[in-house]
Amino acid sequence: MDQETATEPAASPPVSGVELPANHSRSCECDADLRLSLIREETLARIEAVCLTVTKAIARREIPELTFPSRSSWDVVSFSETGGIELPEERKLVRVRLDNKLSTKTFAFMIKVLGIVYRLVQEDKYCTKRDIYYQDPGLFGSQTVIDNVVDNVACMLEVPRWKLHVLATCKGLVAGDLQFYDGQGIHVDCSRTKMGVQIPAHDKDMQYLHTGARLVIVVEKDATFQKLLTDDFCHTYGRVILITGKGFPDVGTRLMLRRIWDNFHLPVLVLTDSDPHGVEIMLVYKYGSKNHAFENQFLAVPALKWLGILPSDLQRVPVRKETALVLSSGDLQKLTEMLQRPYVISNRALTHQLEEMIQTGVKAELQCLDSVDTSFLSSVYLPNKIHAGDWI
């Protein structure tokens, strides 16, 4: 990771509530984000409470069960413009009981993972889902099983996955006007990188964020991210933070973006392919995912705007016709499903763009802009779109 070692300890955070001048670098210790600060003791207490309930049920010769909110369909989650996809107050519960042959294994898996997580949190250690799987691959059977069990345990405890000390490998990169300190006190300067700084997997390694940036641009693809760095976009356009999740974003990338938003309230714009997959990626950054409705409040950035490539852009930008691709039947099915989601229905501009994609029957990748000119993206498309406020 491109980083600069600090010679002094991190400075104390500024006094909250002080309004800085528009041209002043804004920095703060992220302690204001209390929603991300579930302490270890609270997590341990929640695990102990679950285990105590199971133990008492067995002592009373009752059938023990574990329950967690269902996230299986859109009708069991809710949506708000400010919070994204959320769990409703009245929740449909999944009940995992020992007397049900279909859920006996799931019960055992969840108890096993609770024990692993308890030890990790107690000892303040971390591991990956992959590490958990290899503790007993014969028992778990597949990595997918572990992924689902960890998600359900986090949902049951109402604790974000990273607070369970179970991490997913973060593939995201960040560059531009952003500095922070990791958990070891190492200073990371994202402006001193030619290929991007690896985004940490945990918020403990995202401390003392500091920026003088005017906006954040999230890029779907690493290739486009690298092209913008090669074109020196962060400096030629001005103070900008660039982020890429290298495709579908992982937790660390979304957590970093949300931290930047919470601390600095910068405009956040996202650049994706003009296809159903690109739209899905934009929606995950903006509203979160249905399966992780229990933690979207920590990750989603509802204020995020879709900068491009909008389907309507393809009618205005002089890209070569041969760069446009025909929508597949799967693409059309995906778009039709998206149009039925509550947050799409409530966003008329987004609905119009998806309907236009269906009507034209074409999709396009970010690379299609290179057919105009190799510097078209950084020197024309992005500056003009941002200046005109042409986003949704």
XYZ file of C-alpha atoms in Angstrom:
392
model
C 0.000 0.000 0.000
C 1.288 3.451 -0.903
C 1.661 5.221 2.422
C 3.833 7.632 4.329
C 4.976 6.818 7.844
C 4.022 9.500 10.344
C 6.775 10.989 12.457
C 4.363 12.410 14.999
C 1.246 11.020 16.676
C -2.107 11.931 15.150
C -3.327 15.368 16.096
C -6.339 15.890 18.336
C -9.644 16.377 16.501
C -10.950 19.917 16.087
C -13.734 21.251 18.256
C -17.071 20.120 16.821
C -19.581 22.680 15.630
C -16.964 25.075 14.250
C -17.747 26.104 10.677
C -14.611 26.214 8.560
C -14.103 28.598 5.639
C -14.927 27.166 2.209
C -11.253 26.937 1.245
C -10.120 25.454 4.562
C -9.074 21.818 4.825
C -11.678 19.957 6.802
C -10.613 17.242 9.182
C -12.117 15.436 12.113
C -11.690 12.408 14.284
C -14.535 10.146 13.361
C -15.771 9.808 16.941
C -18.927 11.690 15.930
C -19.993 8.587 14.058
C -21.283 6.774 17.108
C -23.285 4.386 14.955
C -19.990 2.749 13.968
C -18.732 2.538 17.557
C -20.423 -0.534 19.073
C -17.939 -1.369 21.788
C -16.577 -4.865 22.245
C -18.284 -5.246 25.606
C -21.701 -4.615 24.081
C -21.090 -7.187 21.356
C -19.987 -9.748 23.945
C -23.063 -8.995 26.063
C -25.355 -9.603 23.097
C -23.733 -12.950 22.339
C -23.973 -13.935 26.005
C -27.665 -13.006 26.061
C -28.386 -15.265 23.076
C -26.479 -18.184 24.586
C -28.197 -17.684 27.951
C -31.616 -17.806 26.299
C -30.698 -21.080 24.575
C -29.325 -22.544 27.811
C -32.453 -21.607 29.784
C -34.692 -23.164 27.143
C -32.754 -26.435 27.368
C -32.897 -26.320 31.190
C -36.691 -25.968 30.997
C -36.760 -28.859 28.516
C -38.061 -26.545 25.835
C -36.955 -26.495 22.214
C -34.290 -23.777 21.839
C -34.497 -21.489 18.847
C -32.564 -18.667 17.264
C -34.389 -15.867 15.461
C -33.303 -13.163 13.061
C -35.141 -10.788 10.702
C -35.880 -12.084 7.220
C -34.378 -10.203 4.264
C -35.547 -12.641 1.604
C -37.834 -10.324 -0.379
C -38.638 -6.638 -0.873
C -41.871 -6.892 1.118
C -39.992 -7.686 4.363
C -37.672 -4.650 4.204
C -38.450 -0.945 4.147
C -36.942 2.051 2.418
C -36.341 5.692 3.282
C -34.715 8.459 1.240
C -32.353 9.269 4.111
C -31.484 5.779 5.310
C -31.729 3.587 2.239
C -32.906 -0.019 2.569
C -33.736 -0.769 6.209
C -35.386 -3.336 8.422
C -38.915 -2.232 9.379
C -39.992 -1.873 13.004
C -42.359 -4.822 12.587
C -40.135 -7.560 11.237
C -40.805 -10.970 9.800
C -38.618 -13.386 11.752
C -36.844 -16.511 10.606
C -36.939 -19.143 13.351
C -34.136 -21.699 13.506
C -35.202 -24.558 15.792
C -33.506 -27.743 16.928
C -36.653 -29.825 16.398
C -36.809 -28.944 12.705
C -34.749 -31.219 10.469
C -34.411 -28.448 7.898
C -32.819 -26.047 10.383
C -30.856 -28.316 12.747
C -27.615 -27.812 10.822
C -28.183 -24.067 10.578
C -28.695 -23.941 14.353
C -25.394 -25.773 14.899
C -23.587 -23.519 12.421
C -24.871 -20.364 14.118
C -23.867 -21.566 17.597
C -20.428 -22.515 16.255
C -19.957 -19.083 14.666
C -21.187 -17.343 17.827
C -18.437 -19.134 19.756
C -15.782 -18.172 17.215
C -16.922 -14.555 17.151
C -17.059 -14.354 20.942
C -13.436 -15.458 21.200
C -12.334 -13.035 18.485
C -14.040 -10.059 20.106
C -12.893 -11.044 23.593
C -9.264 -11.320 22.464
C -9.566 -8.321 20.120
C -8.436 -10.393 17.160
C -9.727 -10.511 13.597
C -10.211 -13.143 10.938
C -11.858 -13.538 7.541
C -14.908 -15.594 6.617
C -12.499 -17.825 4.750
C -10.543 -18.412 7.975
C -13.744 -19.501 9.720
C -14.586 -21.915 6.919
C -11.186 -23.597 7.138
C -11.559 -24.114 10.881
C -13.969 -26.936 10.014
C -14.581 -27.307 6.247
C -16.100 -30.749 6.768
C -18.775 -29.281 9.026
C -19.593 -26.170 7.025
C -19.469 -27.782 3.586
C -18.968 -24.616 1.537
C -17.878 -20.997 1.809
C -21.386 -19.855 0.864
C -22.774 -21.512 3.986
C -20.369 -19.545 6.175
C -21.137 -16.292 4.359
C -24.857 -16.736 5.034
C -24.363 -17.825 8.647
C -22.152 -14.832 9.465
C -24.696 -12.493 7.859
C -27.544 -14.039 9.852
C -25.592 -13.938 13.125
C -24.794 -10.256 12.571
C -28.451 -9.593 11.779
C -29.594 -11.500 14.877
C -27.224 -9.554 17.142
C -27.923 -6.270 15.294
C -24.180 -5.760 15.032
C -22.388 -4.857 11.759
C -20.247 -7.684 10.441
C -16.969 -5.833 10.947
C -17.850 -5.304 14.620
C -17.950 -9.090 14.964
C -14.244 -8.983 14.031
C -15.002 -11.016 10.892
C -13.631 -9.228 7.859
C -13.899 -9.653 4.122
C -10.857 -8.935 1.988
C -11.111 -5.377 0.679
C -10.186 -4.881 -2.965
C -11.145 -1.201 -3.209
C -8.727 1.661 -3.926
C -8.749 5.363 -3.074
C -6.688 8.248 -4.466
C -6.658 12.028 -4.376
C -7.078 14.596 -1.622
C -7.509 12.329 1.393
C -5.304 11.499 4.348
C -5.940 9.217 7.307
C -4.217 7.123 9.962
C -4.501 3.375 10.337
C -4.833 1.491 13.618
C -1.047 1.409 14.075
C -0.771 5.179 13.761
C 0.687 5.066 10.236
C -0.126 8.135 8.163
C -1.639 7.382 4.740
C -1.600 10.127 2.092
C -3.779 9.132 -0.863
C -2.421 11.953 -3.035
C 0.997 10.275 -3.137
C 0.008 7.281 -5.208
C 0.184 6.416 -8.878
C -2.160 3.422 -8.729
C -4.340 4.022 -5.672
C -4.130 3.209 -1.967
C -5.657 -0.042 -0.740
C -8.772 0.715 1.303
C -8.686 -0.882 4.781
C -11.186 -3.618 5.605
C -12.085 -2.182 9.039
C -13.004 1.249 10.352
C -10.292 1.006 13.030
C -7.843 1.636 10.186
C -9.715 4.735 8.962
C -8.919 7.298 11.650
C -8.360 11.067 11.640
C -9.656 11.577 8.099
C -8.505 14.843 6.541
C -9.395 16.372 3.172
C -9.648 19.606 1.272
C -11.539 17.959 -1.595
C -14.577 19.483 -3.274
C -16.203 16.226 -4.319
C -15.899 12.439 -4.419
C -16.126 10.410 -7.622
C -16.778 6.687 -7.262
C -15.737 4.671 -10.316
C -17.131 1.226 -11.036
C -14.087 -0.198 -12.796
C -10.444 -0.279 -11.818
C -9.427 0.252 -15.464
C -11.307 3.570 -15.585
C -9.966 4.519 -12.145
C -6.397 3.894 -13.335
C -7.021 5.867 -16.525
C -8.168 8.884 -14.505
C -5.021 8.626 -12.387
C -2.874 8.373 -15.519
C -4.620 11.469 -16.903
C -3.849 13.209 -13.574
C -7.532 14.039 -13.178
C -7.261 14.674 -9.423
C -4.918 17.593 -10.074
C -6.070 18.927 -13.441
C -9.708 19.140 -12.406
C -9.069 20.220 -8.836
C -9.335 18.734 -5.379
C -11.080 15.387 -5.871
C -11.226 12.037 -4.086
C -11.404 9.035 -6.419
C -12.666 5.657 -5.177
C -13.182 2.339 -6.923
C -14.614 -0.892 -5.592
C -13.260 -2.732 -8.659
C -16.748 -3.842 -9.605
C -19.323 -4.767 -6.982
C -18.195 -2.938 -3.823
C -17.080 -4.759 -0.702
C -17.814 -3.640 2.855
C -14.507 -1.809 3.331
C -14.999 0.328 0.223
C -18.559 1.247 1.183
C -17.487 1.927 4.771
C -14.748 4.312 3.617
C -17.174 6.157 1.337
C -19.750 6.471 4.125
C -17.099 7.737 6.542
C -16.065 10.432 4.085
C -19.703 11.423 3.619
C -20.458 11.482 7.360
C -17.417 13.590 8.157
C -17.346 16.065 5.282
C -20.713 15.948 3.468
C -19.022 16.297 0.094
C -20.975 15.726 -3.121
C -20.619 12.050 -4.055
C -20.935 11.122 -7.741
C -20.721 7.626 -9.210
C -19.514 6.618 -12.667
C -20.605 3.206 -13.979
C -21.279 1.317 -17.175
C -24.645 2.071 -18.748
C -25.985 -1.429 -18.174
C -28.036 -3.273 -15.517
C -24.922 -4.385 -13.630
C -23.602 -0.821 -13.462
C -26.991 0.432 -12.265
C -27.026 -2.262 -9.564
C -23.598 -1.176 -8.346
C -24.741 2.453 -8.191
C -27.843 1.438 -6.209
C -25.803 -0.569 -3.692
C -23.567 2.443 -2.997
C -26.632 4.690 -2.724
C -29.204 2.587 -0.865
C -27.438 -0.592 0.228
C -28.450 -4.192 -0.409
C -31.583 -6.061 0.619
C -29.691 -8.935 2.231
C -27.722 -6.525 4.431
C -30.631 -4.273 5.355
C -29.562 -4.542 9.002
C -26.323 -2.626 8.394
C -27.062 -0.295 5.478
C -27.398 2.548 7.976
C -23.623 2.325 8.371
C -22.763 1.888 4.682
C -25.285 3.480 2.325
C -24.891 7.038 1.000
C -28.433 8.067 -0.055
C -27.163 11.502 -1.148
C -25.009 9.873 -3.853
C -25.823 10.867 -7.443
C -25.482 8.827 -10.643
C -23.220 10.893 -12.882
C -23.010 8.481 -15.785
C -22.915 6.855 -18.110
C -26.636 7.608 -18.194
C -28.661 5.893 -20.933
C -29.653 9.380 -22.096
C -25.940 10.252 -22.504
C -25.675 7.704 -25.301
C -28.039 9.818 -27.379
C -25.899 12.942 -26.910
C -22.280 11.800 -26.694
C -20.732 11.049 -30.115
C -19.540 7.524 -29.307
C -19.103 5.080 -32.162
C -22.214 3.022 -32.807
C -20.268 -0.232 -32.804
C -19.371 0.315 -29.123
C -23.034 -0.050 -28.118
C -24.103 -3.561 -27.109
C -27.524 -5.168 -27.392
C -29.345 -5.889 -24.115
C -29.737 -9.602 -23.437
C -32.937 -11.229 -22.207
C -31.304 -11.417 -18.785
C -30.566 -7.684 -18.914
C -34.197 -6.916 -19.743
C -35.402 -9.163 -16.936
C -33.045 -7.414 -14.494
C -34.222 -3.944 -15.559
C -37.871 -4.969 -15.242
C -37.203 -6.227 -11.706
C -35.387 -3.004 -10.787
C -38.347 -0.901 -11.916
C -40.461 -2.656 -9.279
C -38.202 -1.744 -6.361
C -39.580 0.916 -3.987
C -36.591 3.247 -4.232
C -36.702 3.167 -8.036
C -40.449 3.796 -8.120
C -39.972 6.851 -5.886
C -37.205 8.270 -8.132
C -38.833 9.425 -11.360
C -35.548 10.479 -12.987
C -34.021 7.059 -12.363
C -37.155 5.322 -13.612
C -36.954 7.360 -16.812
C -33.324 6.327 -17.402
C -34.072 2.625 -16.916
C -37.092 2.856 -19.196
C -34.928 4.552 -21.834
C -32.393 1.732 -21.624
C -35.184 -0.784 -22.207
C -36.671 1.265 -25.042
C -33.387 1.675 -26.933
C -32.371 -1.909 -26.207
C -28.691 -0.999 -25.869
C -26.061 -0.828 -23.167
C -22.526 0.550 -23.141
C -19.336 0.264 -21.126
C -17.295 3.187 -19.838
C -14.628 2.357 -22.407
C -16.994 3.455 -25.193
C -15.987 7.045 -24.398
C -12.487 6.239 -25.658
C -13.980 5.861 -29.141
C -14.419 9.650 -29.197
C -10.907 10.396 -27.934
C -8.599 8.727 -25.444
C -8.750 11.813 -23.199
C -12.475 12.457 -23.715
C -13.502 11.074 -20.313
C -11.163 13.203 -18.204
C -10.948 16.347 -20.341
C -14.506 16.684 -21.690
C -17.115 14.257 -20.377
C -16.500 14.532 -16.627
C -15.782 18.299 -16.464
C -18.857 19.127 -18.570
C -21.172 16.778 -16.684
C -20.017 18.058 -13.294
C -20.178 21.721 -14.324
C -23.714 21.283 -15.679
C -24.879 19.258 -12.675
C -25.992 16.599 -15.140
C -26.662 13.736 -12.769
C -29.633 12.013 -11.137
